[in-house]
Coordinates of C-alpha atoms and ligand atoms in Angstrom, one line a residue:
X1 CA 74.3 -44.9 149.6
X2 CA 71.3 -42.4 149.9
X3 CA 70.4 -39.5 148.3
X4 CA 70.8 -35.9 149.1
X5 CA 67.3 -34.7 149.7
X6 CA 65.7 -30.9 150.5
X7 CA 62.1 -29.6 151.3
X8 CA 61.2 -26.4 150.3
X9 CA 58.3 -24.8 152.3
X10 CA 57.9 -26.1 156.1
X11 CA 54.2 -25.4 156.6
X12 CA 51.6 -28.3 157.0
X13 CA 52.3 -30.2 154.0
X14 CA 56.7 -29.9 154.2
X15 CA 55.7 -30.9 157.9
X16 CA 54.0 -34.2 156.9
X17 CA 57.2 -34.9 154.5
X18 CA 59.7 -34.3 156.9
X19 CA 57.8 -36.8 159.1
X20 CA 57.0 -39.6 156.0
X21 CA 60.3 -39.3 154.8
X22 CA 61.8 -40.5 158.6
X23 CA 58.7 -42.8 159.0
X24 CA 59.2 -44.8 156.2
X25 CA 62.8 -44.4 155.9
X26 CA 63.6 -42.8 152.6
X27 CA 67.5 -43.4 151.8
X28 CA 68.5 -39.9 152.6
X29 CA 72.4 -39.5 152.9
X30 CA 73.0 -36.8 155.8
X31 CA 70.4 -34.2 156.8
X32 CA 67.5 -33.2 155.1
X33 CA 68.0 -30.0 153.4
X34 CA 64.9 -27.8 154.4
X35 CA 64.0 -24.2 153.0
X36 CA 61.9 -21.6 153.6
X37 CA 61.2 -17.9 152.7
X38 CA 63.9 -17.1 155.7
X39 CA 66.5 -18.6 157.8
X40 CA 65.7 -20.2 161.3
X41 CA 65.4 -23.4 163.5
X42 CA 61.9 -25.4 163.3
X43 CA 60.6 -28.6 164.8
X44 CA 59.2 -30.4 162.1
X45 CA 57.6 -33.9 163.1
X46 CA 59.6 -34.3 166.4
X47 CA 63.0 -33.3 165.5
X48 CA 64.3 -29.4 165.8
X49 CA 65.8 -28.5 162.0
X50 CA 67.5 -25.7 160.6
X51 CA 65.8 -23.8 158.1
X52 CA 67.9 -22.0 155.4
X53 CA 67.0 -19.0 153.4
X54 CA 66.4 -19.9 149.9
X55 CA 69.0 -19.0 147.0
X56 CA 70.0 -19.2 143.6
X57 CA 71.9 -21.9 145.4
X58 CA 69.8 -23.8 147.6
X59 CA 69.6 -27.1 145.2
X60 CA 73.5 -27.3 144.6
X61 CA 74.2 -30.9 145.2
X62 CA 70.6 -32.5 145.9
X63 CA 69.4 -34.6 144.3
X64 CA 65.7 -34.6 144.6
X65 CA 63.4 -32.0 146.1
X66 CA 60.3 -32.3 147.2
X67 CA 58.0 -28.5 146.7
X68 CA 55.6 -27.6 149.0
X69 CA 55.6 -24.0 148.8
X70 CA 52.6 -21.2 147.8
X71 CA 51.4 -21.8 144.4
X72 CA 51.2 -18.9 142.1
X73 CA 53.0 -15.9 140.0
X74 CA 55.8 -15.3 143.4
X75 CA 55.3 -18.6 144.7
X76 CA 58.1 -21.3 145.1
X77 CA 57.2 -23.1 142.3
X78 CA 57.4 -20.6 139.9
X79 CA 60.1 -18.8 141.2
X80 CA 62.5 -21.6 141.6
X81 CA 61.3 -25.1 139.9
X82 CA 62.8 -24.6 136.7
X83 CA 66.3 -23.4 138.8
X84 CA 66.2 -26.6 141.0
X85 CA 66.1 -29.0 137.9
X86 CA 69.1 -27.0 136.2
X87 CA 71.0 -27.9 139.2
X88 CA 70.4 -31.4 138.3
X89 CA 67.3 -32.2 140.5
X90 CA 64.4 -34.4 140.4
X91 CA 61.6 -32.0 141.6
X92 CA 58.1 -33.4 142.9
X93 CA 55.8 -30.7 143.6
X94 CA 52.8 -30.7 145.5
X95 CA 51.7 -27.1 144.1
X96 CA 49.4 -26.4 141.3
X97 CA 51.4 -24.3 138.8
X98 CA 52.8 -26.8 136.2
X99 CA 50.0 -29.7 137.0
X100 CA 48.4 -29.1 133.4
X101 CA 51.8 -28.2 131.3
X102 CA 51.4 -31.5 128.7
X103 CA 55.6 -32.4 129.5
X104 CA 54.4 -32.4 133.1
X105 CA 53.5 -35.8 134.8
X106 CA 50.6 -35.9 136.9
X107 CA 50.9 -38.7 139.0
X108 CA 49.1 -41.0 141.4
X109 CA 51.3 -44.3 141.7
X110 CA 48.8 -46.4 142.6
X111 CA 47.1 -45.4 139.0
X112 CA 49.5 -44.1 136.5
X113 CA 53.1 -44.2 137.4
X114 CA 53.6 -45.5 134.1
X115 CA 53.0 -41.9 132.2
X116 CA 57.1 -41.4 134.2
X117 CA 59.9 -41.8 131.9
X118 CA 64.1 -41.8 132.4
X119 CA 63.8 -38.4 130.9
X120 CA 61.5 -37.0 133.1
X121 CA 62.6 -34.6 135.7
X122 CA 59.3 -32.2 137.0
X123 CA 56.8 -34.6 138.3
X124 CA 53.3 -32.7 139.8
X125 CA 50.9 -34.0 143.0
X126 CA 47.7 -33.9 141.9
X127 CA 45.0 -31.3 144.2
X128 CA 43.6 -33.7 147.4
X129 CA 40.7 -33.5 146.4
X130 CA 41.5 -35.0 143.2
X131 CA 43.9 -37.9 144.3
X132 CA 41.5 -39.3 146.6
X133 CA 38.9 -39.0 144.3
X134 CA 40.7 -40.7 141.6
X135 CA 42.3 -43.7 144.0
X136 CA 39.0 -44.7 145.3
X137 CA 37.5 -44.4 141.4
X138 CA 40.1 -46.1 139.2
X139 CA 40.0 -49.4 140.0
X140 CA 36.0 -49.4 139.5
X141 CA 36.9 -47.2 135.9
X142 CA 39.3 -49.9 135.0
X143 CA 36.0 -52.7 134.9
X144 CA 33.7 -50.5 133.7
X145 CA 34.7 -46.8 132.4
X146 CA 33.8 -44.2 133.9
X147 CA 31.2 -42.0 132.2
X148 CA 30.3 -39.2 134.5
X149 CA 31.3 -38.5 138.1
X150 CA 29.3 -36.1 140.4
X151 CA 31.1 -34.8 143.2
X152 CA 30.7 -32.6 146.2
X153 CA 33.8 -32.4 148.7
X154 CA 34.0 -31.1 152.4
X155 CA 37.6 -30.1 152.6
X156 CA 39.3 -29.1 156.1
X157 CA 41.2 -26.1 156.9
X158 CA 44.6 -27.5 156.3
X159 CA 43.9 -27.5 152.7
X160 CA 44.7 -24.0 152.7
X161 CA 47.6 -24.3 155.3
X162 CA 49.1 -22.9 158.2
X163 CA 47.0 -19.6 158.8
X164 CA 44.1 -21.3 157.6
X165 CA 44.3 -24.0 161.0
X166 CA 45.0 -20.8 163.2
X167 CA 41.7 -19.0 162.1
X168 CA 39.6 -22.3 162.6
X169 CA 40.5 -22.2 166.0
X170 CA 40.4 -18.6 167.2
X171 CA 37.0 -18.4 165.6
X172 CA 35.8 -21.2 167.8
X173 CA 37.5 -20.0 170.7
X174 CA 35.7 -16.9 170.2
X175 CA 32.4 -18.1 169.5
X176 CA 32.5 -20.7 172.3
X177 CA 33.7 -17.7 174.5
X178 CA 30.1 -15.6 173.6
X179 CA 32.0 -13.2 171.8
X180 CA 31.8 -12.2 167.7
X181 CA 34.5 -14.2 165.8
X182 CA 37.1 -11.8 164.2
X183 CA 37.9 -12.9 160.6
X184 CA 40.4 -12.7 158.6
X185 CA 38.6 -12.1 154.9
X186 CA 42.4 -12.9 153.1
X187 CA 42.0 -16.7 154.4
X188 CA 38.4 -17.3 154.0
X189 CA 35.9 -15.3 152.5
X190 CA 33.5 -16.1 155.5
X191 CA 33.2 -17.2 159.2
X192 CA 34.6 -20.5 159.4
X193 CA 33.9 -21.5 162.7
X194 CA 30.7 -23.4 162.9
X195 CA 29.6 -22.8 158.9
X196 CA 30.1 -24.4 156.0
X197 CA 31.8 -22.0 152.8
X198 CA 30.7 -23.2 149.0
X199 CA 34.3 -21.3 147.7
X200 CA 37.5 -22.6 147.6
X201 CA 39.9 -20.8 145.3
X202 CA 38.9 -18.4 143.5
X203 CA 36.1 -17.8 141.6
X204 CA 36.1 -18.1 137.9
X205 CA 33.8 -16.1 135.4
X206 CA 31.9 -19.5 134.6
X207 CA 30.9 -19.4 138.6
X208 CA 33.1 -22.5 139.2
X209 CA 35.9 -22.3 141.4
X210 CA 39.5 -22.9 140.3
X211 CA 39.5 -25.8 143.0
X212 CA 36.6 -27.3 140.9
X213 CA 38.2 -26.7 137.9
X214 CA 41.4 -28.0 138.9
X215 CA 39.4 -31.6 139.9
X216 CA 37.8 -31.8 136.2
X217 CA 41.3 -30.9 134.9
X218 CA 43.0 -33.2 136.7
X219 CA 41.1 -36.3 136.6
X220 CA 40.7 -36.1 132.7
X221 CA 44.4 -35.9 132.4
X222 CA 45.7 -38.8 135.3
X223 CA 42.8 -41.0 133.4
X224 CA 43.9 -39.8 129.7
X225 CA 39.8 -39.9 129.4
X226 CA 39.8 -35.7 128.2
X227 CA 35.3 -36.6 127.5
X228 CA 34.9 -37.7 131.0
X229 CA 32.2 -35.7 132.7
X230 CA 32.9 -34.8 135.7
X231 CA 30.7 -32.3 137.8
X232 CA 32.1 -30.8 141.3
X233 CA 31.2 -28.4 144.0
X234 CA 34.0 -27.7 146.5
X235 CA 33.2 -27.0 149.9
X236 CA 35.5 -25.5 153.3
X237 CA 34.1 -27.2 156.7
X238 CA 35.1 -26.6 160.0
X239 CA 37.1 -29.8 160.2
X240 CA 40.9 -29.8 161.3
X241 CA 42.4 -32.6 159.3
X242 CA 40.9 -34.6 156.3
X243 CA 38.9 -34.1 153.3
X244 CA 35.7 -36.2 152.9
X245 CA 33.4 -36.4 149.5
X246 CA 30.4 -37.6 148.5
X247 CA 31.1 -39.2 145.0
X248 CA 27.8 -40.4 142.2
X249 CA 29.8 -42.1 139.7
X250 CA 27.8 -43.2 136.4
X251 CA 29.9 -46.2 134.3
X252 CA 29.5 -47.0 131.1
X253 CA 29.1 -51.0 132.3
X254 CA 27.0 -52.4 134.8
X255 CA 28.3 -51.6 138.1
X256 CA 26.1 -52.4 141.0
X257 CA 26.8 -52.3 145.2
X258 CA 28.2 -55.3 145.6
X259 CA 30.9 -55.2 142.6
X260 CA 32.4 -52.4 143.7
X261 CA 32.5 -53.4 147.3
X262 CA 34.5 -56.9 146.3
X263 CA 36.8 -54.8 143.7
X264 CA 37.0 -52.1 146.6
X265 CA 37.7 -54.6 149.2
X266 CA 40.9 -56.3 147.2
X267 CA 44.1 -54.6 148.1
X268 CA 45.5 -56.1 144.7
X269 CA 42.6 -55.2 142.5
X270 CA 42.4 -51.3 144.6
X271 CA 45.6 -50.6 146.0
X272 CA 45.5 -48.1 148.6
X273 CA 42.2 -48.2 149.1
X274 CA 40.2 -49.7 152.7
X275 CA 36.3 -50.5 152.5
X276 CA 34.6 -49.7 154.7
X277 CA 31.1 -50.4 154.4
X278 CA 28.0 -52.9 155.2
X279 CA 26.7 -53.9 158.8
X280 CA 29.1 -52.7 161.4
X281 CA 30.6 -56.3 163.0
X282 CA 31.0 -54.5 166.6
X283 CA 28.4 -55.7 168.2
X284 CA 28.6 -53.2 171.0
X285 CA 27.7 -50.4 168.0
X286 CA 24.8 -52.2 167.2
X287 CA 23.7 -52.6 170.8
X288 CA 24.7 -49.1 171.7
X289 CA 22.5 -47.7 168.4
X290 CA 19.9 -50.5 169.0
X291 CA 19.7 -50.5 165.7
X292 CA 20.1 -54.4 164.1
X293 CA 20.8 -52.7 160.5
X294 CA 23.8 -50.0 161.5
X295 CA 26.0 -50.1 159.4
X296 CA 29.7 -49.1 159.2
X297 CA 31.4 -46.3 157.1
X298 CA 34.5 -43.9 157.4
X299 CA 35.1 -40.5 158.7
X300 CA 37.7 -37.9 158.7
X301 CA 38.5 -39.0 162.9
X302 CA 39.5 -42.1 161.7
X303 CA 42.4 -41.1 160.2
X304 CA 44.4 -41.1 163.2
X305 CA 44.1 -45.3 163.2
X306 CA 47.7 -46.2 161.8
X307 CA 46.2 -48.8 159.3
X308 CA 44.3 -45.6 158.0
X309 CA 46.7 -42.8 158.1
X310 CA 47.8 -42.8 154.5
X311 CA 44.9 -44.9 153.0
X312 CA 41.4 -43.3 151.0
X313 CA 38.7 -45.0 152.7
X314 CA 35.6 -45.7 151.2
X315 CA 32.1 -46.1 152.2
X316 CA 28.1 -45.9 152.2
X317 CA 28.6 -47.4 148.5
X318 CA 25.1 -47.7 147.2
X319 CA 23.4 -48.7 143.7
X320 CA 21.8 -45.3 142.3
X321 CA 18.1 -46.0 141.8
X322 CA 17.5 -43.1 139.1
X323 CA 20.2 -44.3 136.6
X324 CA 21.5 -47.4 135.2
X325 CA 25.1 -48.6 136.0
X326 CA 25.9 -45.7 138.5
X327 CA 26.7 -45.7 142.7
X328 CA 26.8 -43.2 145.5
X329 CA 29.7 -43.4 147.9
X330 CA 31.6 -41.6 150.6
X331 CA 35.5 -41.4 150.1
X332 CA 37.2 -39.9 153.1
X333 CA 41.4 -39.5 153.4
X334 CA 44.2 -37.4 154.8
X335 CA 44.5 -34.1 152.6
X336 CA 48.1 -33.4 154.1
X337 CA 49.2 -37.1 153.9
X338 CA 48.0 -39.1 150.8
X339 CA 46.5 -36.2 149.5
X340 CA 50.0 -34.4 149.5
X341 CA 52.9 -35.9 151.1
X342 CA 52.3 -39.8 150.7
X343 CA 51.5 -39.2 147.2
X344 CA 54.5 -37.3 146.4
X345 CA 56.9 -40.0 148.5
X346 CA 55.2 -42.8 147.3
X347 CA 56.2 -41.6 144.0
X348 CA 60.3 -40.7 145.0
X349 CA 59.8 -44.7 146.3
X350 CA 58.6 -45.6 143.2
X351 CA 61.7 -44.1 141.1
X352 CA 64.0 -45.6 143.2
X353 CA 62.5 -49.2 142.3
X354 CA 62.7 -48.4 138.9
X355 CA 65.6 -47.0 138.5
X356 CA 64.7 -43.6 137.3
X357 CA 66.3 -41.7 140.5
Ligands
NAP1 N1 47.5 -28.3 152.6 C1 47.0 -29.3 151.8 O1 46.1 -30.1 152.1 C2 47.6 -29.4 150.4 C3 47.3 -30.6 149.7 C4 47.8 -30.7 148.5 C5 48.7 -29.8 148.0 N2 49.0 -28.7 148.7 C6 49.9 -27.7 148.2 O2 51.2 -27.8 148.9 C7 51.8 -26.6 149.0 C8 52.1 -26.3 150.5 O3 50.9 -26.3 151.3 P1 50.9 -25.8 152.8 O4 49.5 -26.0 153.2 O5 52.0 -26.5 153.6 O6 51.3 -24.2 152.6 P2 51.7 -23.1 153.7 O7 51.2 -23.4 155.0 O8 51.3 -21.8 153.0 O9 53.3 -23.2 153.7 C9 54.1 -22.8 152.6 C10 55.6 -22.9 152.9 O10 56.3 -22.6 151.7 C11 57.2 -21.5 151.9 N3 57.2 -20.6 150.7 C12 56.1 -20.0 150.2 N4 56.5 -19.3 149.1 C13 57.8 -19.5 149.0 C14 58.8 -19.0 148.0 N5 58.5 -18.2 147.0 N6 60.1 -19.4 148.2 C15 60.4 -20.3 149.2 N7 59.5 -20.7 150.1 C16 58.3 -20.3 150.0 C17 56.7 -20.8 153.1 O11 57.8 -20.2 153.7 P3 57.8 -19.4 155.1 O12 57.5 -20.4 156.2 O13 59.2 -18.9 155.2 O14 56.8 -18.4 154.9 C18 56.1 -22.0 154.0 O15 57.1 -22.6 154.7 C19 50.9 -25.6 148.4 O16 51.3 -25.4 147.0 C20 49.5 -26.2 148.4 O17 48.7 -25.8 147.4 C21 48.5 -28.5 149.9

């Protein structure tokens, strides 16, 4: 028998659910229950759905929900989480709102699924930026403690969802076209096309951004380490799909390039992470770059590959010659997959193996 399941909000990151939840064939008893602001039909993945109006009551007989709506005072979250669990659901959000309410898990499985108890019944997806972040750190933190992580991110469009891929590409299909690009200042503060924009969520009186914030926040709370310091700068690039980050991560034990490449490189020792890193073994690259020392590393086009699609890929990992026990690398994933809809169905997979769903 499967379970009644619904997805409320159908943008980017409900799209990548529907399609997880068929790919990797989540006991779902009947239909998927999918909702919206308003009623109408949508292809989602590859399949045409109907999409019903949300209502006091929408979660009547489900029993999990996955949220994937706009964060914030009328967003889905807030407007309807509490409802959906006193109808008797299990709610896994991907928004923002309840990530840093103490009674609220914040969960990565691969890291802390253990924080999850029978009585909970709210679970929150961390940001993207944050879960890729933290999968490609923890296993290194787990040898030798973190003690400061400096971070700066290059986050696609998608991050900020539907209207935010749209703008990307009429800008560009302006600008290619000789003309001035026509912005939209309510999706990004700036030109997108072709630029680079230090300012994602707003701005807070500190001069940090809440996306900053909200990867400090987060990472002290999924490590339980509330000292760790952790310095970001967020950044919007003209990129599609995919966030990529440039990660200096300072342990409190000696860590050096080739550790963290053999922890890195062991599924059981860093599960869901793929290395990628050290002299590329394509000869044809080498040949083509002439260039005996080119090495490999990941970027956000490789995400397509199926063995990549849903993993945080790692690279460029280097020793840092200005401090003791400390290393560069590049961490690239899928922001609407692991960073949103894996996570949060590797988590409903995870309750059903222990029993808590
Ligand atoms: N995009 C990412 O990379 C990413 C990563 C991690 C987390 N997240 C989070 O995941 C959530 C969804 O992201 P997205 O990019 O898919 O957003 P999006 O493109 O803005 O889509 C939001 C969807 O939610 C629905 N919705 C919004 N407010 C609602 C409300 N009050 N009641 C019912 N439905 C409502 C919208 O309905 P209509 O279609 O009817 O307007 C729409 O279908 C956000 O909280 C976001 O912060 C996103």
């Amino acid at each position: 028998m499967g379970l009644k399941v619904g997805v409320l909000g159908v943008g980017p990151v409900g799209d990548r659910l529907v399609r997880l939840l068929n790919e990797r064939k989540f006991p779902v008893d009947g239909d998927l229950k999918l909702m919206a602001t308003h009623e109408r039909e949508e292809v989602l993945g590859d399949k045409l759905y109907h999409v019903h109006k949300i209502d006091e009551n929408s979660f009547k007989g489900l029993d999990l929900v996955f949220f994937a709506g706009k964060e914030g005072a009328k967003g889905a979250s807030t407007e309807w989480g509490r409802k959906a669990v006193k109808s008797g659901c299990i709610v896994i959000d991907n928004g923002g709102d309840f990530r840093m309410y103490p009674n609220y898990p914040l969960v990565i499985p691969e890291v802390n699924m253990d924080v999850v108890t029978k009585d909970t019944r709210y679970i929150c997806n961390p940001n993207c930026s944050t879960i890729q972040m933290v999968v490609a750190l923890a296993p290194l933190h787990k040898v030798a403690r973190l003690r400061r992580i400096v971070v700066s991110t290059y986050q696609s469009v998608s991050g900020h969802g539907e209207a935010a891929i749209e703008e990307l590409k009429k800008e560009s299909a302006q600008i290619l076209a000789g003309e001035t690009a026509e912005q939209n200042p309510s999706i990004f503060p700036n030109q997108i096309a072709f630029n680079c924009i230090p300012h994602i969520d707003k701005f807070l009186p500190s001069g940090y951004t809440k996306e900053e914030m909200k990867m400090i926040n987060e990472t002290r709370k999924i490590f339980d380490e509330p000292n760790l310091l952790i310095n970001p700068t967020t950044v919007r690039v003209p990129v599609f799909y995919g966030h990529s980050e440039s990660i200096n991560a300072e342990f409190e034990l000696p860590m050096e390039r080739q550790d963290a490449i053999e922890i890195l490189s062991d599924p059981q020792r860093s599960p869901g992470v793929v290395c990628i890193d050290g002299i590329n073994p394509d000869p044809s690259a080498i040949n083509n770059r002439c260039d005996p020392n080119e090495c490999q590393f990941p970027t956000t086009a490789d995400l397509v590959k199926e063995e990549y699609k849903d993993a945080v890929l790692v690279g460029r990992i280097r020793n840092d010659t200005t401090i003791k026990n400390a290393l560069n690398l590049w961490c690239v994933s899928d922001n609407l997959r692991k960073g949103a809809a894996t996570n949060a169905v590797q988590i409903a997979e995870e309750l059903l193996k222990r029993g808590l769903l």
